[in-house]
Structure formats: structure tokens, C-alpha cells
PDB file of C-alpha atoms and ligand atoms in Angstrom:
ATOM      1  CA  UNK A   1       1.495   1.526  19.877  1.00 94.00           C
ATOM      2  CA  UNK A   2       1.374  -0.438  16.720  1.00 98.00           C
ATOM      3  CA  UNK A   3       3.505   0.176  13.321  1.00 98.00           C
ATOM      4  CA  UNK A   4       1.885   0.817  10.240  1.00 98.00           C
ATOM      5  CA  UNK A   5       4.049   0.975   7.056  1.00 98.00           C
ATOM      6  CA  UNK A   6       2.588   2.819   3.903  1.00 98.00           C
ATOM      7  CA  UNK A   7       3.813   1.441   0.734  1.00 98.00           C
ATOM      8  CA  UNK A   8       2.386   3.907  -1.880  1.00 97.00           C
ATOM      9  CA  UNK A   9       2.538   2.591  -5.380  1.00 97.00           C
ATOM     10  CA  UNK A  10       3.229   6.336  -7.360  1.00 97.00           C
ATOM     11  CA  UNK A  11       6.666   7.597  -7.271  1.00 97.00           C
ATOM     12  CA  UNK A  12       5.781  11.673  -8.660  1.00 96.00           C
ATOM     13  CA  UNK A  13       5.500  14.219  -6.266  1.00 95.00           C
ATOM     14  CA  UNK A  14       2.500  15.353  -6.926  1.00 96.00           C
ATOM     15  CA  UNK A  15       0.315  11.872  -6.745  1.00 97.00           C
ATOM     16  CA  UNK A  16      -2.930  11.482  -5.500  1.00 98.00           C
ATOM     17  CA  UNK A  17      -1.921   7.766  -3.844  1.00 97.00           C
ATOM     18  CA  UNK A  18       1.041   9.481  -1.965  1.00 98.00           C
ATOM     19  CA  UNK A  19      -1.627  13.034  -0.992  1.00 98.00           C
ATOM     20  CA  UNK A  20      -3.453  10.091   0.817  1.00 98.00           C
ATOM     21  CA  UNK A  21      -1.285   8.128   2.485  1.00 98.00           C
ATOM     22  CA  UNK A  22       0.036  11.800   3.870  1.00 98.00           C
ATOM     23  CA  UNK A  23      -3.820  12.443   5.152  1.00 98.00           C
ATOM     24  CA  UNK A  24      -4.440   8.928   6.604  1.00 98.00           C
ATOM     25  CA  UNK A  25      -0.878   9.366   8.228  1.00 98.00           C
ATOM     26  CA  UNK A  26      -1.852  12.648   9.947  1.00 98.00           C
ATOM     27  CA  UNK A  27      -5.442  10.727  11.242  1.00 97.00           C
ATOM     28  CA  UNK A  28      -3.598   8.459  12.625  1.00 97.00           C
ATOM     29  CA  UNK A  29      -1.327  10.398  14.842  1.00 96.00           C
ATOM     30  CA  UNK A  30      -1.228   9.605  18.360  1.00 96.00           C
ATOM     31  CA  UNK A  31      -2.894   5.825  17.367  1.00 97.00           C
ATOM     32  CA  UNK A  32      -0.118   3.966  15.431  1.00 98.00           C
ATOM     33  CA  UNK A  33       3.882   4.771  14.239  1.00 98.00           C
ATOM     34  CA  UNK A  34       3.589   5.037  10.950  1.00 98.00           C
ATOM     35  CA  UNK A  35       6.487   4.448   8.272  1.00 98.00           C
ATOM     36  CA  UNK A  36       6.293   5.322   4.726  1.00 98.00           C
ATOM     37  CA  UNK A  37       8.633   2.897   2.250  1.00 98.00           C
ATOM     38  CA  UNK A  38      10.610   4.288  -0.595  1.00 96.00           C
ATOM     39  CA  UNK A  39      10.184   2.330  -3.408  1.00 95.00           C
ATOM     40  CA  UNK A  40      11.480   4.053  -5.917  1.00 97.00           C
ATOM     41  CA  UNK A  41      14.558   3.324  -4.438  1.00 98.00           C
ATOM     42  CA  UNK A  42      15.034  -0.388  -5.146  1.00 98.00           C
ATOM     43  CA  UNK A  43      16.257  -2.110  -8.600  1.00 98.00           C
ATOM     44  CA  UNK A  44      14.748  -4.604 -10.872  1.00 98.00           C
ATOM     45  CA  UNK A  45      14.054  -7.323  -9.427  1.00 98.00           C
ATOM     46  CA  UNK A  46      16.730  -9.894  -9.698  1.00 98.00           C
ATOM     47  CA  UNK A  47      17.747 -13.221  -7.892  1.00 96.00           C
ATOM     48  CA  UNK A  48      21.271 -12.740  -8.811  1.00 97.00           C
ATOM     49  CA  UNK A  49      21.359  -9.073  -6.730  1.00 96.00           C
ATOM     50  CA  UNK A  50      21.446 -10.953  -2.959  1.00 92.00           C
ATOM     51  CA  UNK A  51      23.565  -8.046  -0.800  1.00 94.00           C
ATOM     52  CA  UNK A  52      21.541  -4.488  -1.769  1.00 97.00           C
ATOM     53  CA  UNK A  53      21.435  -2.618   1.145  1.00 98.00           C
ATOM     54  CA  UNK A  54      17.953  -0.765  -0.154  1.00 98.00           C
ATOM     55  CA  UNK A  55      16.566  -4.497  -0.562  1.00 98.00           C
ATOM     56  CA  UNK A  56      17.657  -5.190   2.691  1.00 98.00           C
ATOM     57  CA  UNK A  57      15.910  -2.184   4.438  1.00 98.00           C
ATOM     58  CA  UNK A  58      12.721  -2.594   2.542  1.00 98.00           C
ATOM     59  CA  UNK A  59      12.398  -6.505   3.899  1.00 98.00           C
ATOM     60  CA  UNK A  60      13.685  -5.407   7.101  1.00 98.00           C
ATOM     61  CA  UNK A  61      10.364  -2.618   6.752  1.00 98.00           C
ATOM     62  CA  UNK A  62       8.157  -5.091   6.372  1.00 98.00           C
ATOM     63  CA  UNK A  63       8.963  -7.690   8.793  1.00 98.00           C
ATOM     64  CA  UNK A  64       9.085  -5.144  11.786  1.00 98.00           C
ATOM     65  CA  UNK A  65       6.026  -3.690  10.769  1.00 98.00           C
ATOM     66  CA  UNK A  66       2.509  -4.663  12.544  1.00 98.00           C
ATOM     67  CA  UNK A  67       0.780  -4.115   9.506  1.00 98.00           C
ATOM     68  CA  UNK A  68       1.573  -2.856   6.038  1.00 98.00           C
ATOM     69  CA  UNK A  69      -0.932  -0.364   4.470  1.00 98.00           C
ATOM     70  CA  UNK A  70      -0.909   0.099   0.647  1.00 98.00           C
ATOM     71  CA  UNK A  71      -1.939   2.667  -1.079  1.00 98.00           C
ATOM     72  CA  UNK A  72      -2.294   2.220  -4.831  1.00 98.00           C
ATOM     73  CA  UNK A  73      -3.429   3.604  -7.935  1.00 98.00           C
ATOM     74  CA  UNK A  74      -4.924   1.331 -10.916  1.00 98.00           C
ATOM     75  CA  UNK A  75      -2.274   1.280 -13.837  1.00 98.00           C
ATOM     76  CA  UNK A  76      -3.655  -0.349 -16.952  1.00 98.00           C
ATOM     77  CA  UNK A  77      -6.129  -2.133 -14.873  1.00 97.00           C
ATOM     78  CA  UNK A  78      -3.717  -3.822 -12.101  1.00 98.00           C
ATOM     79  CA  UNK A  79      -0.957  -2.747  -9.766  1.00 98.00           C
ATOM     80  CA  UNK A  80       2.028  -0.081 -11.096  1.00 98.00           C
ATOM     81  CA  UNK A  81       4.932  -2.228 -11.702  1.00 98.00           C
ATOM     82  CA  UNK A  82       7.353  -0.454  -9.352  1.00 98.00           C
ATOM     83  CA  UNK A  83       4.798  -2.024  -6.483  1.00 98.00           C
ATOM     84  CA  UNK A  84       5.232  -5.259  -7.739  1.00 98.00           C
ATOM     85  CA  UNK A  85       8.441  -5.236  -7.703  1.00 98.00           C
ATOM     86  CA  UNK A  86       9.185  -4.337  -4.430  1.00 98.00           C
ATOM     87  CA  UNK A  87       6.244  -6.866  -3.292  1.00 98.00           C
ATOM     88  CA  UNK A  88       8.350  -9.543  -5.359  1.00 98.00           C
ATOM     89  CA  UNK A  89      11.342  -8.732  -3.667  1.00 98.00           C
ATOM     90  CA  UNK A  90       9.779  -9.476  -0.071  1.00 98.00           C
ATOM     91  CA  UNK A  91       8.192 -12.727  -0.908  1.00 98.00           C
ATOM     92  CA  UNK A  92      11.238 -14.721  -1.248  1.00 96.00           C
ATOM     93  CA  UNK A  93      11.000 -17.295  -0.205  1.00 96.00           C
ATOM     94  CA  UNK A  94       8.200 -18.380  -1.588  1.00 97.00           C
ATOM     95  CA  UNK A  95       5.325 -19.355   0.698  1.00 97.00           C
ATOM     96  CA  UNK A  96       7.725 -18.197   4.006  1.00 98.00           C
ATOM     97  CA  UNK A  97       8.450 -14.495   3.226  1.00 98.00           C
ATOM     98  CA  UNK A  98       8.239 -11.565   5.202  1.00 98.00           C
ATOM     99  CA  UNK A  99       4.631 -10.756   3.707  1.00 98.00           C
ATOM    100  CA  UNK A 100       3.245 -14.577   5.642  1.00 98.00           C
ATOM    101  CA  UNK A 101       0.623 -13.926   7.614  1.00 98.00           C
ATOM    102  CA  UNK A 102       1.850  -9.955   7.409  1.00 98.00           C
ATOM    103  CA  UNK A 103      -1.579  -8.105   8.186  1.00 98.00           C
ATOM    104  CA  UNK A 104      -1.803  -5.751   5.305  1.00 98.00           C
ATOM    105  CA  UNK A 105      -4.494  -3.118   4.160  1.00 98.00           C
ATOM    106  CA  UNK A 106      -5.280  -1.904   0.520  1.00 98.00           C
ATOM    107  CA  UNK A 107      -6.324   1.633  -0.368  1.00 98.00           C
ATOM    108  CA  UNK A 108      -6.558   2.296  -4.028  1.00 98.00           C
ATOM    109  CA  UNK A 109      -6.842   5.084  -6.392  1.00 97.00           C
ATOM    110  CA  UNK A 110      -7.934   6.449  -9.640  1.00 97.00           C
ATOM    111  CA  UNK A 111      -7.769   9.982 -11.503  1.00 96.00           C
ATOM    112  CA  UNK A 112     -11.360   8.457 -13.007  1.00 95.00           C
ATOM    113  CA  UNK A 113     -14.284   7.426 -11.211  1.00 96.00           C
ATOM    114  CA  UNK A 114     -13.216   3.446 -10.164  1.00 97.00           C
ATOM    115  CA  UNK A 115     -10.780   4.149  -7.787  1.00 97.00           C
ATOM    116  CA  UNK A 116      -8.717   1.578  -8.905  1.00 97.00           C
ATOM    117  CA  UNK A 117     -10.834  -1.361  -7.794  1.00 97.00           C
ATOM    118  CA  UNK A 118      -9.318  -3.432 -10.807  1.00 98.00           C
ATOM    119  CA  UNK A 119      -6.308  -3.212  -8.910  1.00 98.00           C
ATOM    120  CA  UNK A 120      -7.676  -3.236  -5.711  1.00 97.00           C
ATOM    121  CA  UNK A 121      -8.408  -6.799  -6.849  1.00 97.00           C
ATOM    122  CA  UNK A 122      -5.099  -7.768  -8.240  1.00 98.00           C
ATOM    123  CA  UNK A 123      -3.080  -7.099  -4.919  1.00 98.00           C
ATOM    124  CA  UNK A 124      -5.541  -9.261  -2.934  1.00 97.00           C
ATOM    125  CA  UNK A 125      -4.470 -12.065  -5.666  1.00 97.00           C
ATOM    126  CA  UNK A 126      -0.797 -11.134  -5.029  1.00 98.00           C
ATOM    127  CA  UNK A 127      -0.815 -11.336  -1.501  1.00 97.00           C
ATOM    128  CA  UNK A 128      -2.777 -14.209  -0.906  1.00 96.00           C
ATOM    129  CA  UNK A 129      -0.018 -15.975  -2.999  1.00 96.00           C
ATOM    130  CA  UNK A 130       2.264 -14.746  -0.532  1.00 97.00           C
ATOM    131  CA  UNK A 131      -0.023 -15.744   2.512  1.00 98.00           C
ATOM    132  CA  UNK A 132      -0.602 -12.792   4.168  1.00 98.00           C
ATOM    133  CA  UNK A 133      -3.586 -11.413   5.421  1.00 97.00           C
ATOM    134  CA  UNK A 134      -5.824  -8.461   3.329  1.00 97.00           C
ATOM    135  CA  UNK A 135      -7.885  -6.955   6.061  1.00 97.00           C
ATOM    136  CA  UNK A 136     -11.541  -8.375   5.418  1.00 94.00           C
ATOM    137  CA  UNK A 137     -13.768  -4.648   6.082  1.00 94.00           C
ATOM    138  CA  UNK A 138     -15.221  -2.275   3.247  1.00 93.00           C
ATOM    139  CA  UNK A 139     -13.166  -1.999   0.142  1.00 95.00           C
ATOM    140  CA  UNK A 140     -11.899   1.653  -0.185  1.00 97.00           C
ATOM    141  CA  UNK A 141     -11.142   3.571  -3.037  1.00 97.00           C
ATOM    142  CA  UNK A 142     -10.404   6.996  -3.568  1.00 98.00           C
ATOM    143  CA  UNK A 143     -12.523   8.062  -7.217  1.00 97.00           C
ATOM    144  CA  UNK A 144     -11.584  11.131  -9.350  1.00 97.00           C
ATOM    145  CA  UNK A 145      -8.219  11.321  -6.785  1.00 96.00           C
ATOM    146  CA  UNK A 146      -6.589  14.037  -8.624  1.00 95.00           C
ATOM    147  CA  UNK A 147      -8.957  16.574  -8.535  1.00 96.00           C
ATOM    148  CA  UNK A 148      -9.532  16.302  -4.070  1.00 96.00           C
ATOM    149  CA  UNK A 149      -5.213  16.941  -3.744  1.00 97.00           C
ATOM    150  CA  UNK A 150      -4.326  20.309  -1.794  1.00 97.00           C
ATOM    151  CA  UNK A 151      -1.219  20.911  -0.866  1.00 96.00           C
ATOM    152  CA  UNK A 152       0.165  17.191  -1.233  1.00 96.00           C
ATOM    153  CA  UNK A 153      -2.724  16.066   0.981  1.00 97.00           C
ATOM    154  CA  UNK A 154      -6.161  14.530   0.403  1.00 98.00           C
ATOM    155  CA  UNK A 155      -9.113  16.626   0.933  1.00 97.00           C
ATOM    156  CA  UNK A 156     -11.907  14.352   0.984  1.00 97.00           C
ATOM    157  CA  UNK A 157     -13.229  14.603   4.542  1.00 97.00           C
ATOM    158  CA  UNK A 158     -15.807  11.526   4.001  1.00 97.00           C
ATOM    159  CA  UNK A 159     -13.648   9.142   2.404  1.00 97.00           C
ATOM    160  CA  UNK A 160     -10.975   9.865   4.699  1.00 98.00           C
ATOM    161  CA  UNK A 161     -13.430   9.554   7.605  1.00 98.00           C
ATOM    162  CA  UNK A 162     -14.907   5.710   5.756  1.00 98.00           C
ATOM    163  CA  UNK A 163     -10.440   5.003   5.861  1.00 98.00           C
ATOM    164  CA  UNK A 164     -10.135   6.009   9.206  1.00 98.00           C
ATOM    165  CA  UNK A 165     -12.378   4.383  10.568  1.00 98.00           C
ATOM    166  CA  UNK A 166     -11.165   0.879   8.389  1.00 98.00           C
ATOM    167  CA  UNK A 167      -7.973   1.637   9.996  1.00 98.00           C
ATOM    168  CA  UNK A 168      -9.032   1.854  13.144  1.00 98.00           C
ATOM    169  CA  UNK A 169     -10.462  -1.367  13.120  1.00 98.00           C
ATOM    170  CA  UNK A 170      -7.596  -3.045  11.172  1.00 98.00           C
ATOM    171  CA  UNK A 171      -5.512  -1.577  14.250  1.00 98.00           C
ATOM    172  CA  UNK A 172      -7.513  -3.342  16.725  1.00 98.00           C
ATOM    173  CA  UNK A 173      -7.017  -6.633  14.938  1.00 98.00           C
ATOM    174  CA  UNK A 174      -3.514  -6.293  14.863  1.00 97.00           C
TER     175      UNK A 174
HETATM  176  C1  LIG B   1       0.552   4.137 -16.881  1.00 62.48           C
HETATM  177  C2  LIG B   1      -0.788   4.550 -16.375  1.00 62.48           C
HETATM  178  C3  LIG B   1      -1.850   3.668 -16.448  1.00 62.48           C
HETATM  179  C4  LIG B   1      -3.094   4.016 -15.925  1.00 62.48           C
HETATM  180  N1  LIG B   1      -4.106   3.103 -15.958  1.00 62.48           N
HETATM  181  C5  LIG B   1      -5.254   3.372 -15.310  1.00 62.48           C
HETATM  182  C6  LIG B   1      -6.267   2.379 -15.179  1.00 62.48           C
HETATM  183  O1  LIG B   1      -6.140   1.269 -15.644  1.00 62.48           O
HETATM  184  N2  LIG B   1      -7.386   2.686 -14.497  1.00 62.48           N
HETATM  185  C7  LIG B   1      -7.570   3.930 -13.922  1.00 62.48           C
HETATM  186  O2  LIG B   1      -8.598   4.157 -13.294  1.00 62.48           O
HETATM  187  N3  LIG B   1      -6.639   4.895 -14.053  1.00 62.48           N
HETATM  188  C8  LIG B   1      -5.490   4.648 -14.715  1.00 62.48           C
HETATM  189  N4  LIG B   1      -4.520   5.597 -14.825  1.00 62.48           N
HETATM  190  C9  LIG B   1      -4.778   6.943 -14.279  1.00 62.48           C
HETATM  191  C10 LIG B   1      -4.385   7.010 -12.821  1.00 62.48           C
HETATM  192  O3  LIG B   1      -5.471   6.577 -12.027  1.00 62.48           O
HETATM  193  C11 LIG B   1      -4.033   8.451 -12.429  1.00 62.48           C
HETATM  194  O4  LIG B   1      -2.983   8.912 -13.269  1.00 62.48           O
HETATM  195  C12 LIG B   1      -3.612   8.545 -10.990  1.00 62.48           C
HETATM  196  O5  LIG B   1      -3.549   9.905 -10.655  1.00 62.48           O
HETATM  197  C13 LIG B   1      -2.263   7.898 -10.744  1.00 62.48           C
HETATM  198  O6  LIG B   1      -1.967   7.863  -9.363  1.00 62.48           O
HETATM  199  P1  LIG B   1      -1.042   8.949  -8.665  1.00 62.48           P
HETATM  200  O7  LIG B   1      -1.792  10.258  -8.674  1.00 62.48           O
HETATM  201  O8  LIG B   1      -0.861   8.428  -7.280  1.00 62.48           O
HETATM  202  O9  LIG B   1       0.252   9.043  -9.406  1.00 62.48           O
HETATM  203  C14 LIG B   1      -3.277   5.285 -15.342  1.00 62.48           C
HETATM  204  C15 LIG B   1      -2.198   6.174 -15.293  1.00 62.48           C
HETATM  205  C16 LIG B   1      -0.985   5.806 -15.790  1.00 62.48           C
HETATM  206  C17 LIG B   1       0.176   6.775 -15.680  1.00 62.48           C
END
């Protein structure tokens, strides 16, 4: 079976990014290992810092992974900042990072009715600077995110059913 790890880009408990990434995990049960990375956990990024443990287990994450799923909201019309920072602590060094030719698949997010396709837009920048590989398929995005969250997990059957079946193809390229 192939491993999938979620990087959400919202650190509060209640988000609408992470209520996703819970219901795309449970779709995928039985199809792919799934991993979810913790963020949250790292520190500025810093090229003097070169022996953090957390640093160390978030590259390790992404270089055993098959693919790496994100799943994002839209902050001030890009990617939160705590996702680029843990994205710029795996691309070191540049051009031959963990993240080259790392299959990875974008889901983004919006409280408003966008779904955070500005940012959507802005990690496909970022990680073609890296050289990895944004799954080519539909662009999905997760409108008005806030209001579809019950119980920490997504309810929206069709856009979960449009992901899952994304997924399932982005598995079978893997
Ligand atoms: C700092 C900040 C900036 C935001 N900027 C945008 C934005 O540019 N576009 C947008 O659609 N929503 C924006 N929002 C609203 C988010 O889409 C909304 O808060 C969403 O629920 C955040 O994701 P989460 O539920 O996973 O935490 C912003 C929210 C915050 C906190």
C-alpha cells in the first residue's frame, strides 16, 4: 500500500483544513497509510539550527512518504506562514531536497467562497521551485469550509466524493 502524508497548513483545533484532511483520511482507509505532519511543532526557520530532532522527523516524513497531500487554507491571499516554513525547511538543498520529484497533492480552503485558490496557486509556485511534482487533475477547493465542519470532520459528501476520487487517481500514479 502506498503512504500518503497530510501536511495541513492550520494549527487550531477546530480548522476546517485539518476537519478535511480527517475526512479524506477516513476515505482512504484500506487504500493508502496515511500520516498526518505536525507542524506546529518545528521553529523558525534557520540555517544556523542543523541538529533539531522535530526538523529531522519532518524531512525524514517527507522523504519516506509516496506522496505528500496538502491541505491548506488561503491566508492573506497565499499559503499560512507556518506551511512555508516547514516547506522551507525540506527544500534544502536547493534544487536536491526531499520535496524533488516528491509527488505531492494540494487541497485548499477558505471560510469564504474561493476556497483558497489564491493559494492553491502559490504552493504550485513553491513546489515547482523545489522540483517536485503537483498532481496535474481538477483543482479542489473546499468554499465556505467553516460552515460544512461536524465534529472535527468535513461534511461535504460531493466535494469529498470530487477529492476522493483525485486521490484515487493520484494513488495510481504513484
Ligand atoms: C490570517 C488570516 C488570513 C486570511 N486570509 C484569507 C484570504 O486571503 N482568503 C480567504 O479566502 N480566506 C482568508 N482567511 C479566512 C480563512 O479562509 C478561514 O479563517 C479558514 O477557516 C482558515 O482555515 P482553518 O479553518 O483551517 O483554520 C484568513 C484567515 C486568517 C486567520
Amino acid at each position: 500500500m502506498k503512504s500518503l502524508l497530510f501536511v495541513p497548513g492550520s494549527l487550531r483545533a477546530a480548522s476546517s483544513s485539518r476537519a478535511t484532511a480527517r475526512a479524506l483520511i477516513a476515505r482512504l482507509e484500506g487504500k493508502a497509510e496515511t500520516v498526518t505532519a505536525d507542524t506546529g511543532v518545528l521553529p523558525h526557520y534557520n540555517a544556523d539550527i542543523a541538529d533539531d530532532p522535530k526538523v529531522a522527523a519532518w524531512i525524514a516524513q517527507v522523504a519516506a512518504a509516496d506522496g505528500v497531500v496538502f491541505v491548506t487554507p488561503e491566508y492573506n491571499y497565499s499559503v499560512p506562514g507556518v506551511l512555508k516554513n516547514a516547506i522551507d525547511w525540506a527544500s534544502r538543498p536547493a534544487y536536491a531536497s526531499v520535496f524533488k520529484d516528491k509527488p505531492c497533492f494540494i487541497v485548499s480552503v477558505s471560510g469564504g467562497p474561493l476556497g483558497g485558490v489564491r493559494a492553491q496557486g502559490h504552493l504550485k509556485y513553491i513546489l515547482s521551485g523545489m522540483l517536485s511534482r503537483p498532481f496535474a487533475d481538477k483543482e479542489i477547493l473546499v468554499t465556505s469550509a467553516n460552515s460544512k465542519v461536524e465534529d472535527g470532520m468535513l461534511t461535504d459528501a460531493a466535494i469529498l466524493d470530487f477529492a476522493e476520487e483525485s486521490l484515487t487517481r493520484f494513488l495510481g500514479s504513484l
